[in-house]
GROMACS .gro file of C-alpha atoms in nm:
model
  179
    1MET     CA    1   9.772   4.613  23.473
    2LEU     CA    2   9.745   4.575  23.853
    3TRP     CA    3   9.367   4.592  23.823
    4ASP     CA    4   9.376   4.327  23.547
    5LEU     CA    5   9.579   4.096  23.769
    6PHE     CA    6   9.348   4.152  24.067
    7SER     CA    7   9.023   4.114  23.869
    8THR     CA    8   9.146   3.807  23.678
    9PHE     CA    9   9.251   3.621  23.990
   10PHE     CA   10   8.946   3.744  24.182
   11MET     CA   11   8.723   3.592  23.911
   12ILE     CA   12   8.925   3.269  23.912
   13GLY     CA   13   8.905   3.251  24.290
   14PHE     CA   14   8.534   3.325  24.285
   15VAL     CA   15   8.425   3.062  24.030
   16SER     CA   16   8.675   2.783  24.094
   17PHE     CA   17   8.592   2.504  24.330
   18GLY     CA   18   8.770   2.182  24.414
   19GLY     CA   19   9.109   2.300  24.525
   20GLY     CA   20   9.418   2.432  24.355
   21TYR     CA   21   9.473   2.153  24.104
   22ALA     CA   22   9.115   2.182  23.983
   23MET     CA   23   9.179   2.555  23.921
   24ILE     CA   24   9.478   2.503  23.692
   25PRO     CA   25   9.278   2.474  23.365
   26LEU     CA   26   9.097   2.801  23.436
   27ILE     CA   27   9.417   2.980  23.536
   28GLN     CA   28   9.582   2.858  23.216
   29GLN     CA   29   9.286   2.970  23.006
   30GLU     CA   30   9.295   3.320  23.156
   31VAL     CA   31   9.671   3.371  23.179
   32VAL     CA   32   9.789   3.197  22.861
   33GLU     CA   33   9.498   3.203  22.619
   34LYS     CA   34   9.293   3.512  22.712
   35HIS     CA   35   9.553   3.762  22.836
   36GLY     CA   36   9.868   3.617  22.677
   37TRP     CA   37  10.071   3.698  22.985
   38MET     CA   38  10.290   3.393  22.934
   39THR     CA   39  10.347   3.093  22.709
   40VAL     CA   40  10.228   2.741  22.783
   41GLN     CA   41  10.587   2.641  22.865
   42SER     CA   42  10.631   2.932  23.108
   43PHE     CA   43  10.295   2.851  23.266
   44THR     CA   44  10.403   2.488  23.305
   45ASP     CA   45  10.719   2.602  23.480
   46VAL     CA   46  10.513   2.823  23.712
   47ILE     CA   47  10.285   2.531  23.800
   48ALA     CA   48  10.583   2.307  23.866
   49VAL     CA   49  10.746   2.560  24.100
   50ALA     CA   50  10.413   2.649  24.266
   51GLY     CA   51  10.340   2.281  24.323
   52MET     CA   52  10.675   2.225  24.491
   53SER     CA   53  10.647   2.537  24.708
   54PRO     CA   54  10.473   2.536  25.045
   55GLY     CA   55  10.114   2.665  25.036
   56PRO     CA   56   9.820   2.634  24.799
   57ILE     CA   57   9.925   2.580  24.437
   58ALA     CA   58   9.666   2.823  24.295
   59THR     CA   59   9.774   3.107  24.523
   60ASN     CA   60  10.141   3.031  24.464
   61SER     CA   61  10.075   3.036  24.089
   62ALA     CA   62   9.895   3.370  24.114
   63ILE     CA   63  10.187   3.516  24.308
   64PHE     CA   64  10.441   3.393  24.053
   65ILE     CA   65  10.236   3.522  23.760
   66GLY     CA   66  10.171   3.856  23.926
   67TYR     CA   67  10.537   3.895  24.014
   68GLU     CA   68  10.642   3.819  23.659
   69GLN     CA   69  10.400   4.080  23.525
   70MET     CA   70  10.436   4.366  23.774
   71GLY     CA   71  10.693   4.278  24.042
   72MET     CA   72  10.599   4.282  24.412
   73ALA     CA   73  10.287   4.494  24.355
   74GLY     CA   74  10.166   4.244  24.093
   75ALA     CA   75  10.236   3.952  24.326
   76PHE     CA   76  10.043   4.123  24.607
   77MET     CA   77   9.741   4.213  24.391
   78SER     CA   78   9.728   3.866  24.235
   79ALA     CA   79   9.745   3.697  24.575
   80LEU     CA   80   9.479   3.930  24.713
   81GLY     CA   81   9.255   3.862  24.413
   82MET     CA   82   9.295   3.487  24.455
   83ILE     CA   83   9.243   3.480  24.832
   84LEU     CA   84   8.967   3.737  24.882
   85PRO     CA   85   8.679   3.540  24.720
   86SER     CA   86   8.766   3.228  24.917
   87LEU     CA   87   8.777   3.425  25.240
   88MET     CA   88   8.439   3.589  25.175
   89ILE     CA   89   8.275   3.265  25.058
   90ILE     CA   90   8.411   3.045  25.337
   91ILE     CA   91   8.302   3.291  25.607
   92THR     CA   92   7.950   3.298  25.458
   93ILE     CA   93   7.932   2.922  25.404
   94GLY     CA   94   8.081   2.854  25.746
   95ALA     CA   95   7.808   3.056  25.914
   96ILE     CA   96   7.536   2.875  25.715
   97PHE     CA   97   7.694   2.529  25.722
   98TYR     CA   98   7.719   2.532  26.098
   99ARG     CA   99   7.338   2.549  26.108
  100ILE     CA  100   7.262   2.282  25.841
  101GLN     CA  101   7.555   2.039  25.859
  102LYS     CA  102   7.346   1.748  25.986
  103SER     CA  103   7.090   1.768  25.704
  104LEU     CA  104   7.070   1.454  25.488
  105VAL     CA  105   7.038   1.670  25.174
  106VAL     CA  106   7.358   1.856  25.257
  107LYS     CA  107   7.547   1.535  25.336
  108SER     CA  108   7.426   1.380  25.009
  109ALA     CA  109   7.523   1.687  24.807
  110PHE     CA  110   7.875   1.687  24.949
  111TYR     CA  111   7.906   1.314  24.883
  112GLY     CA  112   7.804   1.372  24.521
  113LEU     CA  113   8.052   1.657  24.479
  114ARG     CA  114   8.344   1.425  24.549
  115SER     CA  115   8.322   1.268  24.205
  116ILE     CA  116   8.319   1.598  24.014
  117ILE     CA  117   8.614   1.727  24.215
  118THR     CA  118   8.806   1.410  24.128
  119GLY     CA  119   8.705   1.456  23.765
  120LEU     CA  120   8.832   1.816  23.763
  121ILE     CA  121   9.167   1.710  23.905
  122VAL     CA  122   9.206   1.428  23.649
  123TYR     CA  123   9.102   1.671  23.373
  124ALA     CA  124   9.367   1.919  23.490
  125ALA     CA  125   9.632   1.646  23.483
  126ILE     CA  126   9.534   1.532  23.131
  127LEU     CA  127   9.519   1.891  23.002
  128PHE     CA  128   9.854   1.964  23.161
  129ALA     CA  129  10.012   1.658  22.998
  130LYS     CA  130   9.850   1.729  22.661
  131ASN     CA  131   9.952   2.096  22.651
  132ASN     CA  132  10.311   2.004  22.725
  133GLY     CA  133  10.336   1.740  22.457
  134LEU     CA  134  10.361   1.455  22.703
  135VAL     CA  135  10.093   1.249  22.530
  136SER     CA  136  10.106   1.384  22.174
  137SER     CA  137  10.336   1.118  22.028
  138PHE     CA  138  10.509   0.807  22.153
  139SER     CA  139  10.886   0.830  22.182
  140TRP     CA  140  11.166   0.750  22.421
  141HIS     CA  141  11.098   1.086  22.586
  142THR     CA  142  10.729   1.004  22.638
  143LEU     CA  143  10.815   0.659  22.771
  144SER     CA  144  11.066   0.801  23.019
  145LEU     CA  145  10.809   1.054  23.144
  146LEU     CA  146  10.550   0.780  23.186
  147VAL     CA  147  10.802   0.572  23.383
  148ILE     CA  148  10.877   0.868  23.613
  149PHE     CA  149  10.501   0.923  23.654
  150GLY     CA  150  10.439   0.555  23.733
  151LEU     CA  151  10.725   0.531  23.981
  152SER     CA  152  10.619   0.854  24.151
  153LEU     CA  153  10.264   0.726  24.182
  154LEU     CA  154  10.392   0.396  24.320
  155ALA     CA  155  10.613   0.576  24.572
  156LEU     CA  156  10.321   0.791  24.689
  157ILE     CA  157  10.050   0.525  24.703
  158ARG     CA  158  10.228   0.196  24.777
  159PHE     CA  159  10.526   0.308  24.983
  160ARG     CA  160  10.368   0.625  25.125
  161ILE     CA  161  10.683   0.829  25.069
  162HIS     CA  162  10.639   1.196  25.152
  163PRO     CA  163  10.557   1.403  24.839
  164VAL     CA  164  10.853   1.636  24.897
  165TYR     CA  165  11.096   1.345  24.861
  166VAL     CA  166  10.915   1.219  24.551
  167ILE     CA  167  10.929   1.568  24.394
  168LEU     CA  168  11.298   1.608  24.476
  169LEU     CA  169  11.386   1.263  24.344
  170SER     CA  170  11.182   1.319  24.027
  171GLY     CA  171  11.360   1.650  23.973
  172LEU     CA  172  11.700   1.480  24.011
  173VAL     CA  173  11.596   1.208  23.766
  174GLY     CA  174  11.484   1.483  23.528
  175VAL     CA  175  11.824   1.653  23.553
  176ALA     CA  176  11.999   1.321  23.493
  177LEU     CA  177  11.784   1.228  23.192
  178TYR     CA  178  11.718   1.562  23.025
  179GLY     CA  179  11.988   1.795  23.160
   0.00000   0.00000   0.00000
């Protein structure tokens, strides 16, 4: 089981690009659908806690999942599997990038990658909402979640309120509405 945790998160860490939120669909596919280590609802709870915790969401998620499966050893192996590919890749790319960073081709490629990274993050958000029944039917519950989403987005973009305060306030609103 420890090897399964390490190899699963090593593969996820090796093939996922675009940051933690862009990795969520792949983590869900591996953890929920392929291995059946947890339900969609449990995975959603893990993502919520990992997103609110300090540190990268993908690594936090791996630690939570590993801990749930095999305790501290599972958390350690999952974190190692998630971090090791990034460490190896970034050291290699860093050594190469330092030599070619002023190339027009490289600058153009990185400019073009911005749109796909944004697309992956939006896809993760839509998949996350769809898998949790947030957009499956229209009801008072759906409307209230959309209002919380809209107000959170407004607080972040328009009023530039720190995300920690927005998360805490959204959690309190959730307790008041659904508790």
